[in-house]
Coordinates of C-alpha atoms and ligand atoms in Angstrom, one line a residue:
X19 CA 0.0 0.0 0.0
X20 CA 1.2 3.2 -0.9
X21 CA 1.8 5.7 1.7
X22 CA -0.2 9.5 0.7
X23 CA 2.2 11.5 1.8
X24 CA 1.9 15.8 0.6
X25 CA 5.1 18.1 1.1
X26 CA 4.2 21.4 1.1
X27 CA 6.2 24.5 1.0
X28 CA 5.1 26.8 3.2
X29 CA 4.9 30.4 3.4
X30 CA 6.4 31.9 6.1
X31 CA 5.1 34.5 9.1
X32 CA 8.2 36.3 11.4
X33 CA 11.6 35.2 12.7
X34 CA 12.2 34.1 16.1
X35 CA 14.9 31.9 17.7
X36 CA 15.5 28.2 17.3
X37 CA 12.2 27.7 14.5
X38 CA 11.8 24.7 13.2
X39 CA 12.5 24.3 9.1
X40 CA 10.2 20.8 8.6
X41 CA 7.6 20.2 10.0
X42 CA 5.7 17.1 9.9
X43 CA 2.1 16.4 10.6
X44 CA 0.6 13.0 10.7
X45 CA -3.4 12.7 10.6
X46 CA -5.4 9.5 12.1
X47 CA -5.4 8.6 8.5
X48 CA -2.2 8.0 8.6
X49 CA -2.3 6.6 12.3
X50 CA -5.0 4.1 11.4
X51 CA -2.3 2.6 8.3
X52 CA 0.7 2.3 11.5
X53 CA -2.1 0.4 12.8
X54 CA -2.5 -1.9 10.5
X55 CA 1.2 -2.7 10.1
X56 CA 1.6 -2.7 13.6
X57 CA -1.4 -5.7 14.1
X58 CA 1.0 -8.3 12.0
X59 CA 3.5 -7.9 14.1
X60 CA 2.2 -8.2 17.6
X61 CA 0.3 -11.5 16.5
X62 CA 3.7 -12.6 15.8
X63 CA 4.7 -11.9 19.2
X64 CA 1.7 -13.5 20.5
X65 CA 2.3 -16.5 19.0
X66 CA 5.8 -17.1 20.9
X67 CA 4.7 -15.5 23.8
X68 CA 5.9 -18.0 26.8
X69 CA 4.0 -18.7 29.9
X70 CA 5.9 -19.5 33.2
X71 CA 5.3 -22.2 35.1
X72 CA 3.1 -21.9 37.7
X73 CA 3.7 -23.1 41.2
X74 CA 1.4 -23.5 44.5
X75 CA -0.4 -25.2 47.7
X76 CA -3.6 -26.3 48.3
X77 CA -4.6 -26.9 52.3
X78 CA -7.0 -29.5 52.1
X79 CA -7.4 -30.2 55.9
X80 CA -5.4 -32.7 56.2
X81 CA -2.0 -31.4 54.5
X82 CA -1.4 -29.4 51.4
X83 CA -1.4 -30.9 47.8
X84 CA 1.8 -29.2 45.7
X85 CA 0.9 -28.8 42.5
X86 CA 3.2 -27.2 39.0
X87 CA 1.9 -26.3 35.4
X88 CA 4.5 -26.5 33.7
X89 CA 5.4 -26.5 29.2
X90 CA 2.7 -24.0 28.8
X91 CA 2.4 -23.3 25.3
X92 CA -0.3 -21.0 23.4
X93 CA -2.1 -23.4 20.5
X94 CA -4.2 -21.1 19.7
X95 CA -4.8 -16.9 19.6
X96 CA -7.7 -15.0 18.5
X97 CA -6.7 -11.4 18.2
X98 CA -9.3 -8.4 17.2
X99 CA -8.7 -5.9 15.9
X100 CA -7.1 -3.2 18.3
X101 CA -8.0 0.8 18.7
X102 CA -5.8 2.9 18.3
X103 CA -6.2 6.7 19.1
X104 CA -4.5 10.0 19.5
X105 CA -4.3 10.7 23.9
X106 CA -3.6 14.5 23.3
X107 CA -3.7 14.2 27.1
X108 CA -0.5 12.9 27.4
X109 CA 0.7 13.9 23.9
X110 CA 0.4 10.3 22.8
X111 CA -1.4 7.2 21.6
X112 CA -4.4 5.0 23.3
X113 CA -4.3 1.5 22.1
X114 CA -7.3 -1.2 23.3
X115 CA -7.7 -4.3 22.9
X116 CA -10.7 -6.1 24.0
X117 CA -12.0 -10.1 23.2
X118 CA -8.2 -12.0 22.7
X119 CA -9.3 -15.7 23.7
X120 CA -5.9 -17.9 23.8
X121 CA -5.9 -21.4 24.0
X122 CA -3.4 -23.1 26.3
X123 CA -1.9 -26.7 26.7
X124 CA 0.7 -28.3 29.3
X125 CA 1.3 -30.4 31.8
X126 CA 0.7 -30.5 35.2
X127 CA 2.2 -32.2 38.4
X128 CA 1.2 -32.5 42.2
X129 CA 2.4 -34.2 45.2
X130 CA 0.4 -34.8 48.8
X131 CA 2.7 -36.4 51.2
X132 CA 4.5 -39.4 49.2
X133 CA 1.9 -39.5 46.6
X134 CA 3.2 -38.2 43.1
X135 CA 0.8 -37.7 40.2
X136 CA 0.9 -36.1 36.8
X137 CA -1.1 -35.6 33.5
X138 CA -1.8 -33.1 30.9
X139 CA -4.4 -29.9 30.7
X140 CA -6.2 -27.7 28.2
X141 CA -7.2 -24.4 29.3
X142 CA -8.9 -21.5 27.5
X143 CA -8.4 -17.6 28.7
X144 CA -11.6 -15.8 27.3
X145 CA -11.6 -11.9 26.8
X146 CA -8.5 -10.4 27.5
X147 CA -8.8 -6.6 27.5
X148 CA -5.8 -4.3 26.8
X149 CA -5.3 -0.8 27.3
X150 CA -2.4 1.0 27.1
X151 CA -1.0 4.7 26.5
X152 CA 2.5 5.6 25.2
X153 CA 3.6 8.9 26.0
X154 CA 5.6 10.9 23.1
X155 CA 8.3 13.2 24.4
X156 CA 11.9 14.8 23.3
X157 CA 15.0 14.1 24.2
X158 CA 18.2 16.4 24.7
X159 CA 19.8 15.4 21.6
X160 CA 16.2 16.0 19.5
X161 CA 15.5 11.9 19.2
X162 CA 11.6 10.9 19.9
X163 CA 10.8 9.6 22.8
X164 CA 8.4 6.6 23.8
X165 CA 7.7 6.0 27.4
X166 CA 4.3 3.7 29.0
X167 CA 1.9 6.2 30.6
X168 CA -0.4 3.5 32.0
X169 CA -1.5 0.0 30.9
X170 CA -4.7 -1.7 32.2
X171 CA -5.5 -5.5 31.4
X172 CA -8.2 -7.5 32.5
X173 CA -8.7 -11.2 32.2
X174 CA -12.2 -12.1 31.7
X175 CA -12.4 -15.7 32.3
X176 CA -10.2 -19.0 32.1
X177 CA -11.8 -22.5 31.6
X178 CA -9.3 -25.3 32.7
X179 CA -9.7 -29.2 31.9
X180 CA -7.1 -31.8 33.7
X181 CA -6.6 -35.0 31.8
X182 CA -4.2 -37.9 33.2
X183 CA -3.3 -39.7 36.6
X184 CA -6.0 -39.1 38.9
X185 CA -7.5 -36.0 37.6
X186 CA -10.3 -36.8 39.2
X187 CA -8.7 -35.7 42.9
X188 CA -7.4 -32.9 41.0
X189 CA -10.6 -31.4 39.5
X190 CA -11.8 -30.1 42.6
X191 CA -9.0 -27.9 42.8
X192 CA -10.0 -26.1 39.3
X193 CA -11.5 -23.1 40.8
X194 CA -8.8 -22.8 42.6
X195 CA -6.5 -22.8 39.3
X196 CA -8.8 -20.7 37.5
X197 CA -8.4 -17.7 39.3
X198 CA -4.2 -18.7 39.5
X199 CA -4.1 -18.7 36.0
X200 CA -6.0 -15.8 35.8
X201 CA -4.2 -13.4 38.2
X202 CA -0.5 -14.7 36.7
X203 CA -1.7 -13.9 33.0
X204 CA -3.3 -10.6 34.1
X205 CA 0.2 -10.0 36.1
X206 CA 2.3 -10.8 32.8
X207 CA 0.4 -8.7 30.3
X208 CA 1.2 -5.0 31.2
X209 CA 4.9 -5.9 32.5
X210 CA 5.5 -7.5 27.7
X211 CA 3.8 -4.3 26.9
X212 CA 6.2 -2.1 29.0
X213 CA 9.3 -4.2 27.7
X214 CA 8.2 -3.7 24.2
X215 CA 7.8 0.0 25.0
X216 CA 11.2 0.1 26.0
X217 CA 12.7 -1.8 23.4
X218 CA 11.3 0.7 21.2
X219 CA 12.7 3.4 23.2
X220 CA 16.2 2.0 23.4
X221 CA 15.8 1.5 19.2
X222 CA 14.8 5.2 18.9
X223 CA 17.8 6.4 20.9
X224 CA 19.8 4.7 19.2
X225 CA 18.9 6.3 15.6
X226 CA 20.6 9.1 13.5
X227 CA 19.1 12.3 13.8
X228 CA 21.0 13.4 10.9
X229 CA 21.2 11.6 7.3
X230 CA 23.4 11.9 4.5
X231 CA 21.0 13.1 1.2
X232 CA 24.1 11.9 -1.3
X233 CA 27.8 12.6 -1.0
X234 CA 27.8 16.2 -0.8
X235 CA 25.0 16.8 2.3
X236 CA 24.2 15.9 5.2
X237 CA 20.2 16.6 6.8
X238 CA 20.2 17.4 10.0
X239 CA 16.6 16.1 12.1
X240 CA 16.5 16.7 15.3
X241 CA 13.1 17.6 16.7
X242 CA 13.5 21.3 18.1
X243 CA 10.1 21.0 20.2
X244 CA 8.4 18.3 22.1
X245 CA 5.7 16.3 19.8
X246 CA 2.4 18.5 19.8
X247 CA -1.0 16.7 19.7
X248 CA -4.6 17.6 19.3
X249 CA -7.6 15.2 18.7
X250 CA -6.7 14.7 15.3
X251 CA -3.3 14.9 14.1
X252 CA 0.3 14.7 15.4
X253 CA 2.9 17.7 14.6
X254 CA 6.5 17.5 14.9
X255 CA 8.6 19.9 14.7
X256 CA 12.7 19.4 13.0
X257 CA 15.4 21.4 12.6
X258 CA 15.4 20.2 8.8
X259 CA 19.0 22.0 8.5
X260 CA 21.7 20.8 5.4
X261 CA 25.0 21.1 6.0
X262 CA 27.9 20.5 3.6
X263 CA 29.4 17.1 5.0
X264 CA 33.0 18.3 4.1
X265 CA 32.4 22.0 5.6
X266 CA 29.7 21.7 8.0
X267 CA 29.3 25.2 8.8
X268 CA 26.3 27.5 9.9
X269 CA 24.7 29.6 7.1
X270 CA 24.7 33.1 7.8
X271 CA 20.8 33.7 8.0
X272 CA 18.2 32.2 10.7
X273 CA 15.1 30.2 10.5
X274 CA 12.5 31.6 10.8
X275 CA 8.7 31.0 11.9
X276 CA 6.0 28.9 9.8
X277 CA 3.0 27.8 10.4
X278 CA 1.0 24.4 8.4
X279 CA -2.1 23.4 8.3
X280 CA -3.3 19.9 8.3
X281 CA -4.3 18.6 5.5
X282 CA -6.3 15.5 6.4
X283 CA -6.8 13.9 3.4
X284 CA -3.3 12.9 3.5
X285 CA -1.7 10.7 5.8
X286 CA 1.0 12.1 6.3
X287 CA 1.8 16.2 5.2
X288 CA 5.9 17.6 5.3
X289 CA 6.1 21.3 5.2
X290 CA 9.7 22.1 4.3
X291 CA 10.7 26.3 4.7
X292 CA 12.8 28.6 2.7
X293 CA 15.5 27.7 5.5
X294 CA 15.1 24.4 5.0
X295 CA 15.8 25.2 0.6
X296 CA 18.3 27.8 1.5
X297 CA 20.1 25.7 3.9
X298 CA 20.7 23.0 1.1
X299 CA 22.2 25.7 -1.5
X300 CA 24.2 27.1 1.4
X301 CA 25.2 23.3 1.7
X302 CA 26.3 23.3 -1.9
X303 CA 27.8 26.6 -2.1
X304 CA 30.2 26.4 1.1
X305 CA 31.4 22.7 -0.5
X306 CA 32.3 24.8 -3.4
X307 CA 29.6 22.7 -5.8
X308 CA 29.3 25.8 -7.3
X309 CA 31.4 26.2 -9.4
X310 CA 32.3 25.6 -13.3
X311 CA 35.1 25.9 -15.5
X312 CA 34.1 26.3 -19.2
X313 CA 36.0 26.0 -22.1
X314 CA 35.2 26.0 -26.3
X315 CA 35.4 21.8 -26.1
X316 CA 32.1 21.9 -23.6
X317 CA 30.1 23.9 -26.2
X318 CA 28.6 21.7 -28.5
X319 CA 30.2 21.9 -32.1
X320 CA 26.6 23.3 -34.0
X321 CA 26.3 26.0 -32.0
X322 CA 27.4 28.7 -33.7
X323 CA 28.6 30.3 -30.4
X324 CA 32.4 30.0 -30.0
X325 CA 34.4 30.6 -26.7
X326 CA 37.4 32.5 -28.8
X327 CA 38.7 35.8 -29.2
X328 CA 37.6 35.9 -32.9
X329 CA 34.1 35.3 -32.3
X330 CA 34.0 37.4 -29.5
X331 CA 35.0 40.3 -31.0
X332 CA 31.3 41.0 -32.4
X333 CA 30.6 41.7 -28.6
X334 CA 33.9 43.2 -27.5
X335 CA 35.7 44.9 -30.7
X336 CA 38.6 45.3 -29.3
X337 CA 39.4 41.9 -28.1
X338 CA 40.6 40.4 -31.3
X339 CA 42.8 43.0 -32.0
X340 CA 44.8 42.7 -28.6
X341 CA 44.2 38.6 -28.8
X342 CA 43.8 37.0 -32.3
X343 CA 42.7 34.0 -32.7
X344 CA 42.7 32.4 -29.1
X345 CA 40.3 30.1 -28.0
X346 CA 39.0 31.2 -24.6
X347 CA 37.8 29.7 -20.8
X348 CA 35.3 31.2 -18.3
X349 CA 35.3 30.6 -15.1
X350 CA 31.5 30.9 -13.5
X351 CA 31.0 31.0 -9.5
X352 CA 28.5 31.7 -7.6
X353 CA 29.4 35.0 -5.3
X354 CA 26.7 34.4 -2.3
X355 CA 24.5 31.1 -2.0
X356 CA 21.6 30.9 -4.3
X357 CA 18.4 32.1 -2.1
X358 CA 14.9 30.3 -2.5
X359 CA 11.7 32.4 -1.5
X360 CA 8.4 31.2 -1.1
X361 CA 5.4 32.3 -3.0
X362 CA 1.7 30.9 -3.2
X363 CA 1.8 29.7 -6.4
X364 CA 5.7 29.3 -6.9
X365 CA 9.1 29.6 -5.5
X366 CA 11.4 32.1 -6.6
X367 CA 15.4 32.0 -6.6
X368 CA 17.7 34.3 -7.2
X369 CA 21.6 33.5 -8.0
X370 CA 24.7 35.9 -8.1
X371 CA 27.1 34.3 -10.6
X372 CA 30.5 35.9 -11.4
X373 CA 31.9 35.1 -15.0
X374 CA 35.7 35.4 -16.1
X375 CA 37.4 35.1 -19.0
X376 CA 40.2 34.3 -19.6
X377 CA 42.1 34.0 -23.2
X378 CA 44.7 30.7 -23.6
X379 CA 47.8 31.9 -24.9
X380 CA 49.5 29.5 -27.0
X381 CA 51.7 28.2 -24.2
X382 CA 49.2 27.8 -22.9
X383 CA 49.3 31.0 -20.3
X384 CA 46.0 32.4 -18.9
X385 CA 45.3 35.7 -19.7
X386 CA 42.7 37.6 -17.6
X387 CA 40.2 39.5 -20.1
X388 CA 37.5 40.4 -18.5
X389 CA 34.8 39.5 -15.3
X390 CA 31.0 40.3 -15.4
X391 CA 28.5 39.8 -12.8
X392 CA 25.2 38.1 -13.8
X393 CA 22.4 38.5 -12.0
X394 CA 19.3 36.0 -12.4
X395 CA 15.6 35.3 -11.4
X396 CA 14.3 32.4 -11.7
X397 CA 10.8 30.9 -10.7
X398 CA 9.9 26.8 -10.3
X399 CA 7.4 24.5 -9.4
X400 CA 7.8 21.7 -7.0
X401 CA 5.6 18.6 -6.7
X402 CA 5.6 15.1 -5.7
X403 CA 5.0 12.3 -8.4
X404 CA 6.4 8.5 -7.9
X405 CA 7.3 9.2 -4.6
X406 CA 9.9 11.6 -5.8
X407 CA 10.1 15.7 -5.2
X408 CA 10.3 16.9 -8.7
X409 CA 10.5 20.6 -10.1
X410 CA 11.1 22.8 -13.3
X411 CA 12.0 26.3 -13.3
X412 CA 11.6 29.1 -15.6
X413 CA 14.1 32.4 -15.9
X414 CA 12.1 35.8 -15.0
X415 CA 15.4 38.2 -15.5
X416 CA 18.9 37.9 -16.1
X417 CA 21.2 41.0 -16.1
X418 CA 24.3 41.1 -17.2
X419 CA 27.6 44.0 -16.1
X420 CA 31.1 44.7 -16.2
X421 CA 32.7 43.8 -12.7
X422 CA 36.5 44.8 -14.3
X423 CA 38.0 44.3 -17.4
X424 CA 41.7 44.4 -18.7
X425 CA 40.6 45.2 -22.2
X426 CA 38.8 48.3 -21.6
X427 CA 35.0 49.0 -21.3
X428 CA 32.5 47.9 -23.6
X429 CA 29.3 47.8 -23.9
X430 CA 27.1 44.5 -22.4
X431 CA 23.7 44.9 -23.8
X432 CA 24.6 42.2 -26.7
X433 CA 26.2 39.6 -24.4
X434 CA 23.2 39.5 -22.1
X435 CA 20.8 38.7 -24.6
X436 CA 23.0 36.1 -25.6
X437 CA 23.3 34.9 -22.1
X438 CA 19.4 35.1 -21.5
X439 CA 18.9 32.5 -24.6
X440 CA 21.8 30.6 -23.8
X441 CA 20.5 30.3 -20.5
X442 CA 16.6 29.6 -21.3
X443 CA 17.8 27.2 -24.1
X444 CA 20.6 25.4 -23.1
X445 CA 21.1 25.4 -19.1
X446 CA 17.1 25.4 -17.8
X447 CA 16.4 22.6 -20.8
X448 CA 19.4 20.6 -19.0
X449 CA 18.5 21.6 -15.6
X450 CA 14.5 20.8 -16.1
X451 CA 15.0 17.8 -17.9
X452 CA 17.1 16.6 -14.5
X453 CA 14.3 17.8 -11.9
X454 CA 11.4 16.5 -13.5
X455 CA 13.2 12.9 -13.1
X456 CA 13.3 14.2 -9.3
X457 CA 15.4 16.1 -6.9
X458 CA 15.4 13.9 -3.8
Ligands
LIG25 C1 24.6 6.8 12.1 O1 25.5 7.6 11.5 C2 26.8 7.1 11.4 C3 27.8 8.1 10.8 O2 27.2 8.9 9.8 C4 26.8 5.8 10.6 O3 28.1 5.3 10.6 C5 25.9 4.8 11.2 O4 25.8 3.7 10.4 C6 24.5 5.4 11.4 N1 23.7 4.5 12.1 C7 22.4 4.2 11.7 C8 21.7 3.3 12.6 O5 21.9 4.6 10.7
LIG26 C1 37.9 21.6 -21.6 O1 37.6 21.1 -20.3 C2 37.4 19.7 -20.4 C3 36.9 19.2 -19.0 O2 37.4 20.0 -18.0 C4 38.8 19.1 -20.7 O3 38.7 17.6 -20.7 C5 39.3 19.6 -22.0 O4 40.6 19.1 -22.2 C6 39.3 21.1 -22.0 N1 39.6 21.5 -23.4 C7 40.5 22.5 -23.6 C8 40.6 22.9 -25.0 O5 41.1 23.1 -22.7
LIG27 C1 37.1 31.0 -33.5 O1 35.8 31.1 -34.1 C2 35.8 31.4 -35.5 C3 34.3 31.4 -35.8 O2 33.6 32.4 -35.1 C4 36.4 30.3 -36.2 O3 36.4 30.6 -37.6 C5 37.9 30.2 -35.8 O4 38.5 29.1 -36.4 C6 37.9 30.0 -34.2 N1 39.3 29.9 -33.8 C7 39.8 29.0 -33.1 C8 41.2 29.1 -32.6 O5 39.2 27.9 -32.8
LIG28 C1 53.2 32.8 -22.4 O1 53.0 33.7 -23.5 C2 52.6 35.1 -23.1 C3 52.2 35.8 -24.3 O2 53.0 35.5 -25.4 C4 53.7 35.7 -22.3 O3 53.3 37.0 -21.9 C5 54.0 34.8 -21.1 O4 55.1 35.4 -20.4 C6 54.3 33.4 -21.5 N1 54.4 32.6 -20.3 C7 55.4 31.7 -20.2 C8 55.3 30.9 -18.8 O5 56.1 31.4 -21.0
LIG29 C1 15.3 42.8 -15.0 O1 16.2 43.3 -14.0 C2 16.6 44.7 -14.3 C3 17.5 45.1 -13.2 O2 17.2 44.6 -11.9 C4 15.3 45.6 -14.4 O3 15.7 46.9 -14.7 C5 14.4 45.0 -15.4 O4 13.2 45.8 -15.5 C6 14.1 43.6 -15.2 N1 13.3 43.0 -16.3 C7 12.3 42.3 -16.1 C8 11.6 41.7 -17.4 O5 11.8 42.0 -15.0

């Protein structure tokens, strides 16, 4: 079953501290599908659950009969379906069980005075009930928390049949065993459910809180706020912060506030921020992704753009005449990390790209000509299809100038409309064609 699962870029309100750049928000749709998963494996626990022997006394008057249960095994569990609900009480989940019948063999022993008998049983324990809350909670380092905030389990009745030996002195004794049995499986019950409760705690400790997104970042995920509840829905909060694995270091702007809305068709919604976006490019920038030597060789041989002097010279007269006839390499950076901004209906970057150019001498000396800042707008889509985050973007503005020059001024116009169409045609086909087969 597929999971429904909505990420949603959200708009943001006003800056504060230590604000959360994910936020995820899980309905009872979603709740009602752990459920289900869940059900499989807690039959399966069921069925190797082991029962302990069971020891005791009987004063009949004239001395005690011993008597041991021993090699109890389940044969058979009926197990309804279970409840499961939000406790926004305790900021957690209520799960009831109510009508488990198990069916129990073994064998039993007892002892008055000298006398030793033995023999097999058969019991049935009818409606078990099973309630129990788990508390949600944060711990120092930002891993969920699991803890038991109360379990309740009732045994509604146990049927026992003694076969073998003398049974017969025995079966007077079955009241007595009844209410045994009973009070050591009503004993047993919340003691598993508070093991497994910690076993899942100790698991959830033990997990990453950040997770390398490929081999240039890493996504940091701690929660930043304890797990908030209402009757419907469960919201955590994460730091949802990239880093650059090489050069982990802070960006130099803060997250700020947001706010999402559940959306309870879906099972499970993810609000990611403009931190959360900006973080990522920061992430690329600082690792020095962005970056890009270019030289003739790269540019595909029907274009009738040329990276050499020669060709050049129809945007910069003058550089043919101080270098004829030498091919040429630019060298394109990215001056501050690419920002993201979110809009209602799209998401806006904007990117600061420095461009030098250099002309090869023909020993193969680089000659500084020229550096021009580019500044560009661009606007995308994001969405989710095949369980993949997929975009396309579109260029709103591009503006080309002269940063410096060692071949005197000249005039840009020309070169930025080349630039606009080199950019719409060649690098946002290349770049679209990659995020519509998915970013992450
Ligand atoms: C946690 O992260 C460390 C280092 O990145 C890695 O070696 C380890 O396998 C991770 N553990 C789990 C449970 O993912
Ligand atoms: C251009 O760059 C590519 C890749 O960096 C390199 O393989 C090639 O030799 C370069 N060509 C020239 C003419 O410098
Ligand atoms: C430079 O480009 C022109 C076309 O604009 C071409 O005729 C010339 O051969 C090129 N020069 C080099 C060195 O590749
Ligand atoms: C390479 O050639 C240029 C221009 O002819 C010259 O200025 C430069 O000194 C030369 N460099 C070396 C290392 O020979
Ligand atoms: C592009 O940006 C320049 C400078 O910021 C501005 O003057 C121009 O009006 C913009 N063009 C469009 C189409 O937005």
């Amino acid at each position: 079953m597929l999971l429904s699962v909505i990420i949603v870029l959200t708009l943001l309100s006003y800056t504060c501290g230590d604000n959360p750049a994910i936020q995820m928000i899980l309905t009872n749709k979603g709740l009602q599908y752990g459920k289900q998963t869940s059900v499989g494996w807690i039959q399966g626990k069921l069925g190797s659950l082991t029962v302990p022997d069971i020891h005791g006394g009987v004063d009949i008057g004239i001395g005690t009969v011993y008597y041991t249960l021993t090699g109890i095994t389940v044969t058979k569990c009926d197990f309804p379906e279970p409840s499961v609900e939000f406790a926004p009480e305790v900021t957690g989940f209520r799960t009831s069980i109510s009508g488990i019948n198990l069916a129990l063999t073994g064998q039993w022993f007892n002892q008055f005075g000298i006398i030793h008998d033995s023999g097999s049983f058969q019991a049935a324990i009818i409606s078990v009930d099973v309630t129990s809350v788990l508390e949600l909670g944060r711990d120092p380092d930002g891993h969920l928390s699991v803890d038991s905030a109360s379990c309740d389990a009732h045994v509604g009745n146990v049927d026992v049949e003694f076969y073998g030996g003398a049974s017969f002195i025995f079966q007077p004794f079955v009241d007595h065993f009844r209410g045994r049995i009973r009070a050591e499986i009503e004993m047993k019950i919340c003691p598993a459910v508070k093991e497994s409760i910690l076993n899942l705690e100790y698991h959830l400790q033990a997990m990453n809180v950040s997770f390398d997104i490929n081999q240039v970042l890493t996504l940091a995920l701690p929660l930043t706020d304890s797990p908030l509840m209402d009757a419907s829905s469960l919201k955590l909060c994460l730091k949802g912060e990239f880093y650059s694995i090489n050069n982990p270091v802070e960006p130099p702007f803060e997250a700020q506030r947001f706010t999402m809305t559940e959306q309870s068709a879906y099972m499970l919604s993810v609000g990611l921020s403009e931190y959360s976006l900006n973080t990522a490019s920061y992430g690329y920038y600082s690792a020095g992704f962005l970056q890009v030597l270019i030289n003739d060789s790269m540019i595909p041989h029907i274009s009738p753009v040329r990276l050499n002097t020669s060709y050049m010279g129809q945007f910069i007269p003058q550089l043919p005449k101080m270098f004829p006839g030498l091919l040429m390499t630019l060298q394109v950076y990215a001056t501050e990390a690419p920002m993201f901004s979110l809009h209602p209906d799209a998401v806006k970057l904007c990117s600061q790209v420095a461009v030098k150019a250099f002309a090869i001498q023909p020993n193969g000396t680089q000659t500084p000509l020229f550096k021009l800042s580019v500044d560009s707008k661009f606007s995308g889509k994001m969405w989710i299809a095949s369980g993949r985050l997929k975009g396309s973007m579109t260029m709103d503005n591009l503006t080309l100038t002269l940063a410096s020059s060692e071949v005197g001024m000249f005039e840009t116009d020309a070169l930025q409309n080349m630039a606009r169409t080199g950019m719409k045609f060649v690098v946002l086909t290349k770049l679209n064609d990659k995020l519509g087969k998915g970013i992450i």
